[in-house]
Amino acid sequence: MVKDNSVTLKVKSIGENVSLVRMVVSGFLFPYDLTFEALDEIKIALSEAVSNCIIHGYENAEDQEVTVKMEVKEHQLTIQVIDTGIGIADIEQAMEPAFSTREEHMGLGFVFMQTFMDRIEVYSQPGQGTTVLLHKTLPAGEQKIDEVG
Ligand SMILES: Nc1ncnc2c1ncn2[C@@H]1O[C@H](COP(=O)(O)OP(=O)(O)OP(=O)(O)O)[C@@H](O)[C@H]1O
Ligand SMILES: [Mg+2]
């Protein structure tokens, strides 16, 4: 029986916190018996979402906040990545492969998120911010550890 769990993390909008978020999701998902590859794919998708908040949402301003809510409920992983930055005017266009509003970027973040997760949802209002939901069904195996601490 795999227990449900949830963790909410609020981090300052600095690039260093992308790796912090990756570490926390690794710890959060440890009990759920994922392969190394599956865990790595989730970490890549999440890194892309958090990087987007910092680079685009906050235009690299380092005094803002990104919220990451991780939840497992009945084998369904949902990770919400929330910023209160500039928002996205045209979500459909933003999600197109190779579309970027920044010259130095490849426009592949949403492609990675969509490739590595089962499903993603994007909600955004210009001037209000952006919320990205990353969904994935976890394997229905035994939990590695029952209790911690
Ligand atoms: N949180 C966000 N806030 C505002 N705009 C965003 C946000 N996330 C994505 N966008 C917009 O969507 C576009 C596409 O995002 P995507 O991650 O696919 O590519 P990119 O970030 O431009 O390039 P890459 O991820 O390859 O470095 C961005 O260029 C940006 O205009
Ligand atoms: Mg990106």
mmCIF file of C-alpha atoms and ligand atoms in Angstrom:
data_model
loop_
_atom_site.group_PDB
_atom_site.id
_atom_site.type_symbol
_atom_site.label_atom_id
_atom_site.label_comp_id
_atom_site.label_asym_id
_atom_site.label_seq_id
_atom_site.Cartn_x
_atom_site.Cartn_y
_atom_site.Cartn_z
ATOM 1 C CA MET A 1 0.000 0.000 0.000
ATOM 2 C CA VAL A 2 1.501 3.302 -1.064
ATOM 3 C CA LYS A 3 0.686 6.188 1.223
ATOM 4 C CA ASP A 4 -0.557 9.485 -0.112
ATOM 5 C CA ASN A 5 1.608 12.481 0.646
ATOM 6 C CA SER A 6 1.979 16.171 -0.102
ATOM 7 C CA VAL A 7 4.682 18.804 0.292
ATOM 8 C CA THR A 8 4.548 22.514 -0.505
ATOM 9 C CA LEU A 9 7.744 24.391 -1.104
ATOM 10 C CA LYS A 10 8.141 28.148 -1.519
ATOM 11 C CA VAL A 11 11.486 29.206 -2.934
ATOM 12 C CA LYS A 12 13.060 32.519 -3.805
ATOM 13 C CA SER A 13 13.353 33.142 -7.555
ATOM 14 C CA ILE A 14 17.064 32.435 -7.903
ATOM 15 C CA GLY A 15 18.516 29.917 -10.342
ATOM 16 C CA GLU A 16 20.189 27.962 -7.526
ATOM 17 C CA ASN A 17 16.760 26.953 -6.272
ATOM 18 C CA VAL A 18 16.094 24.917 -9.422
ATOM 19 C CA SER A 19 18.539 22.307 -8.100
ATOM 20 C CA LEU A 20 17.066 22.578 -4.615
ATOM 21 C CA VAL A 21 13.611 21.781 -5.993
ATOM 22 C CA ARG A 22 15.082 18.800 -7.878
ATOM 23 C CA MET A 23 16.553 17.463 -4.637
ATOM 24 C CA VAL A 24 13.294 17.872 -2.771
ATOM 25 C CA VAL A 25 11.243 16.061 -5.436
ATOM 26 C CA SER A 26 13.782 13.214 -5.390
ATOM 27 C CA GLY A 27 13.295 12.872 -1.653
ATOM 28 C CA PHE A 28 9.537 13.226 -1.943
ATOM 29 C CA LEU A 29 9.337 10.461 -4.573
ATOM 30 C CA PHE A 30 11.849 8.116 -2.904
ATOM 31 C CA PRO A 31 9.185 5.845 -1.374
ATOM 32 C CA TYR A 32 7.330 5.357 -4.654
ATOM 33 C CA ASP A 33 9.643 2.869 -6.321
ATOM 34 C CA LEU A 34 10.357 4.757 -9.544
ATOM 35 C CA THR A 35 13.132 3.748 -11.894
ATOM 36 C CA PHE A 36 16.119 6.065 -12.097
ATOM 37 C CA GLU A 37 14.977 7.093 -15.591
ATOM 38 C CA ALA A 38 11.397 7.839 -14.527
ATOM 39 C CA LEU A 39 12.594 9.955 -11.608
ATOM 40 C CA ASP A 40 15.027 11.788 -13.849
ATOM 41 C CA GLU A 41 12.284 12.626 -16.345
ATOM 42 C CA ILE A 42 10.088 14.116 -13.618
ATOM 43 C CA LYS A 43 13.061 16.138 -12.368
ATOM 44 C CA ILE A 44 13.711 17.491 -15.864
ATOM 45 C CA ALA A 45 10.041 18.464 -16.363
ATOM 46 C CA LEU A 46 9.943 20.172 -12.976
ATOM 47 C CA SER A 47 13.239 21.997 -13.594
ATOM 48 C CA GLU A 48 11.866 23.356 -16.851
ATOM 49 C CA ALA A 49 8.700 24.610 -15.163
ATOM 50 C CA VAL A 50 10.572 26.285 -12.296
ATOM 51 C CA SER A 51 13.173 27.811 -14.659
ATOM 52 C CA ASN A 52 10.353 29.292 -16.710
ATOM 53 C CA CYS A 53 8.911 31.007 -13.619
ATOM 54 C CA ILE A 54 12.266 32.599 -12.824
ATOM 55 C CA ILE A 55 13.413 33.490 -16.350
ATOM 56 C CA HIS A 56 10.109 34.432 -17.976
ATOM 57 C CA GLY A 57 7.583 34.934 -15.187
ATOM 58 C CA TYR A 58 9.870 37.110 -13.096
ATOM 59 C CA GLU A 59 12.242 38.191 -15.899
ATOM 60 C CA ASN A 60 15.150 37.047 -13.713
ATOM 61 C CA ALA A 61 14.183 39.264 -10.765
ATOM 62 C CA GLU A 62 15.655 37.483 -7.748
ATOM 63 C CA ASP A 63 13.337 38.817 -5.047
ATOM 64 C CA GLN A 64 10.210 36.917 -6.053
ATOM 65 C CA GLU A 65 8.738 33.570 -5.011
ATOM 66 C CA VAL A 66 7.976 30.303 -6.783
ATOM 67 C CA THR A 67 5.606 27.815 -5.152
ATOM 68 C CA VAL A 68 5.933 24.091 -5.855
ATOM 69 C CA LYS A 69 3.182 21.823 -4.526
ATOM 70 C CA MET A 70 3.855 18.105 -4.864
ATOM 71 C CA GLU A 71 1.107 15.635 -4.170
ATOM 72 C CA VAL A 72 0.571 11.912 -4.535
ATOM 73 C CA LYS A 73 -3.009 10.703 -4.264
ATOM 74 C CA GLU A 74 -3.947 7.146 -5.202
ATOM 75 C CA HIS A 75 -0.805 6.707 -7.314
ATOM 76 C CA GLN A 76 -1.390 9.983 -9.149
ATOM 77 C CA LEU A 77 1.451 12.478 -8.915
ATOM 78 C CA THR A 78 0.517 16.122 -9.413
ATOM 79 C CA ILE A 79 3.085 18.880 -9.165
ATOM 80 C CA GLN A 80 1.860 22.478 -9.286
ATOM 81 C CA VAL A 81 4.395 25.147 -10.162
ATOM 82 C CA ILE A 82 3.118 28.646 -9.472
ATOM 83 C CA ASP A 83 4.477 32.122 -10.082
ATOM 84 C CA THR A 84 2.828 35.514 -9.750
ATOM 85 C CA GLY A 85 4.852 37.068 -12.554
ATOM 86 C CA ILE A 86 4.077 38.573 -15.955
ATOM 87 C CA GLY A 87 1.892 35.714 -17.187
ATOM 88 C CA ILE A 88 1.454 34.337 -20.711
ATOM 89 C CA ALA A 89 -0.693 36.164 -23.263
ATOM 90 C CA ASP A 90 -1.107 33.231 -25.695
ATOM 91 C CA ILE A 91 -0.683 29.870 -23.981
ATOM 92 C CA GLU A 92 -1.218 27.818 -27.133
ATOM 93 C CA GLN A 93 1.560 29.698 -28.929
ATOM 94 C CA ALA A 94 3.872 29.495 -25.889
ATOM 95 C CA MET A 95 3.519 25.692 -25.878
ATOM 96 C CA GLU A 96 4.458 25.288 -29.546
ATOM 97 C CA PRO A 97 7.803 23.532 -30.024
ATOM 98 C CA ALA A 98 10.631 26.014 -30.630
ATOM 99 C CA PHE A 99 8.532 29.051 -29.677
ATOM 100 C CA SER A 100 10.332 31.392 -27.312
ATOM 101 C CA THR A 101 10.008 35.043 -26.407
ATOM 102 C CA ARG A 102 13.739 35.077 -25.624
ATOM 103 C CA GLU A 103 16.262 34.887 -28.415
ATOM 104 C CA GLU A 104 18.831 32.885 -26.470
ATOM 105 C CA HIS A 105 16.293 30.169 -25.622
ATOM 106 C CA MET A 106 15.314 27.083 -27.625
ATOM 107 C CA GLY A 107 11.625 27.057 -26.768
ATOM 108 C CA LEU A 108 11.738 23.421 -25.665
ATOM 109 C CA GLY A 109 10.726 23.589 -22.005
ATOM 110 C CA PHE A 110 7.052 22.793 -22.590
ATOM 111 C CA VAL A 111 8.065 20.048 -25.050
ATOM 112 C CA PHE A 112 10.107 18.353 -22.292
ATOM 113 C CA MET A 113 7.272 18.764 -19.800
ATOM 114 C CA GLN A 114 4.788 17.206 -22.222
ATOM 115 C CA THR A 115 7.157 14.410 -23.256
ATOM 116 C CA PHE A 116 8.160 13.394 -19.749
ATOM 117 C CA MET A 117 4.821 13.735 -17.962
ATOM 118 C CA ASP A 118 1.510 11.991 -18.786
ATOM 119 C CA ARG A 119 -0.282 15.331 -19.048
ATOM 120 C CA ILE A 120 0.310 18.976 -18.292
ATOM 121 C CA GLU A 121 -2.051 21.892 -17.736
ATOM 122 C CA VAL A 122 -1.156 25.565 -18.057
ATOM 123 C CA TYR A 123 -3.198 28.421 -16.592
ATOM 124 C CA SER A 124 -2.088 32.002 -16.973
ATOM 125 C CA GLN A 125 -3.285 35.586 -16.942
ATOM 126 C CA PRO A 126 -1.088 38.417 -18.209
ATOM 127 C CA GLY A 127 0.048 40.468 -15.229
ATOM 128 C CA GLN A 128 -1.189 37.862 -12.733
ATOM 129 C CA GLY A 129 1.101 34.897 -13.125
ATOM 130 C CA THR A 130 1.220 31.329 -14.339
ATOM 131 C CA THR A 131 0.364 27.937 -12.882
ATOM 132 C CA VAL A 132 1.618 24.748 -14.513
ATOM 133 C CA LEU A 133 0.304 21.350 -13.419
ATOM 134 C CA LEU A 134 2.421 18.295 -14.142
ATOM 135 C CA HIS A 135 0.609 14.941 -13.927
ATOM 136 C CA LYS A 136 1.981 11.410 -13.904
ATOM 137 C CA THR A 137 0.643 8.034 -12.793
ATOM 138 C CA LEU A 138 3.129 6.313 -10.498
ATOM 139 C CA PRO A 139 3.726 2.540 -10.483
ATOM 140 C CA ALA A 140 1.305 0.685 -8.231
ATOM 141 C CA GLY A 141 4.045 -1.317 -6.474
ATOM 142 C CA GLU A 142 4.884 -1.652 -2.810
ATOM 143 C CA GLN A 143 6.099 1.363 -0.933
ATOM 144 C CA LYS A 144 9.811 1.040 -0.125
ATOM 145 C CA ILE A 145 9.481 2.310 3.413
ATOM 146 C CA ASP A 146 6.399 2.430 5.576
ATOM 147 C CA GLU A 147 7.461 4.914 8.145
ATOM 148 C CA VAL A 148 10.188 7.457 8.453
ATOM 149 C CA GLY A 149 11.631 8.786 11.692
HETATM 150 N N1 LIG B 1 6.049 30.983 -16.066
HETATM 151 C C1 LIG B 1 6.025 31.697 -17.198
HETATM 152 N N2 LIG B 1 5.722 33.019 -17.177
HETATM 153 C C2 LIG B 1 5.688 33.759 -18.322
HETATM 154 N N3 LIG B 1 5.947 33.234 -19.558
HETATM 155 C C3 LIG B 1 6.236 31.936 -19.641
HETATM 156 C C4 LIG B 1 6.286 31.093 -18.480
HETATM 157 N N4 LIG B 1 6.597 29.839 -18.885
HETATM 158 C C5 LIG B 1 6.726 29.896 -20.210
HETATM 159 N N5 LIG B 1 6.513 31.143 -20.688
HETATM 160 C C6 LIG B 1 6.538 31.578 -22.115
HETATM 161 O O1 LIG B 1 6.454 30.415 -22.925
HETATM 162 C C7 LIG B 1 7.555 30.374 -23.824
HETATM 163 C C8 LIG B 1 7.929 28.934 -24.087
HETATM 164 O O2 LIG B 1 8.443 28.301 -22.906
HETATM 165 P P1 LIG B 1 9.432 27.074 -23.061
HETATM 166 O O3 LIG B 1 9.885 26.649 -21.715
HETATM 167 O O4 LIG B 1 8.799 26.049 -23.931
HETATM 168 O O5 LIG B 1 10.653 27.687 -23.894
HETATM 169 P P2 LIG B 1 11.760 28.722 -23.396
HETATM 170 O O6 LIG B 1 11.762 28.823 -21.898
HETATM 171 O O7 LIG B 1 11.576 29.981 -24.150
HETATM 172 O O8 LIG B 1 13.107 28.014 -23.866
HETATM 173 P P3 LIG B 1 13.837 26.774 -23.124
HETATM 174 O O9 LIG B 1 12.884 26.219 -22.111
HETATM 175 O O10 LIG B 1 14.109 25.799 -24.238
HETATM 176 O O11 LIG B 1 15.056 27.370 -22.514
HETATM 177 C C9 LIG B 1 8.634 31.214 -23.162
HETATM 178 O O12 LIG B 1 9.555 31.726 -24.111
HETATM 179 C C10 LIG B 1 7.801 32.311 -22.489
HETATM 180 O O13 LIG B 1 7.445 33.301 -23.414
HETATM 181 MG MG MG B 2 11.740 27.203 -20.686
#
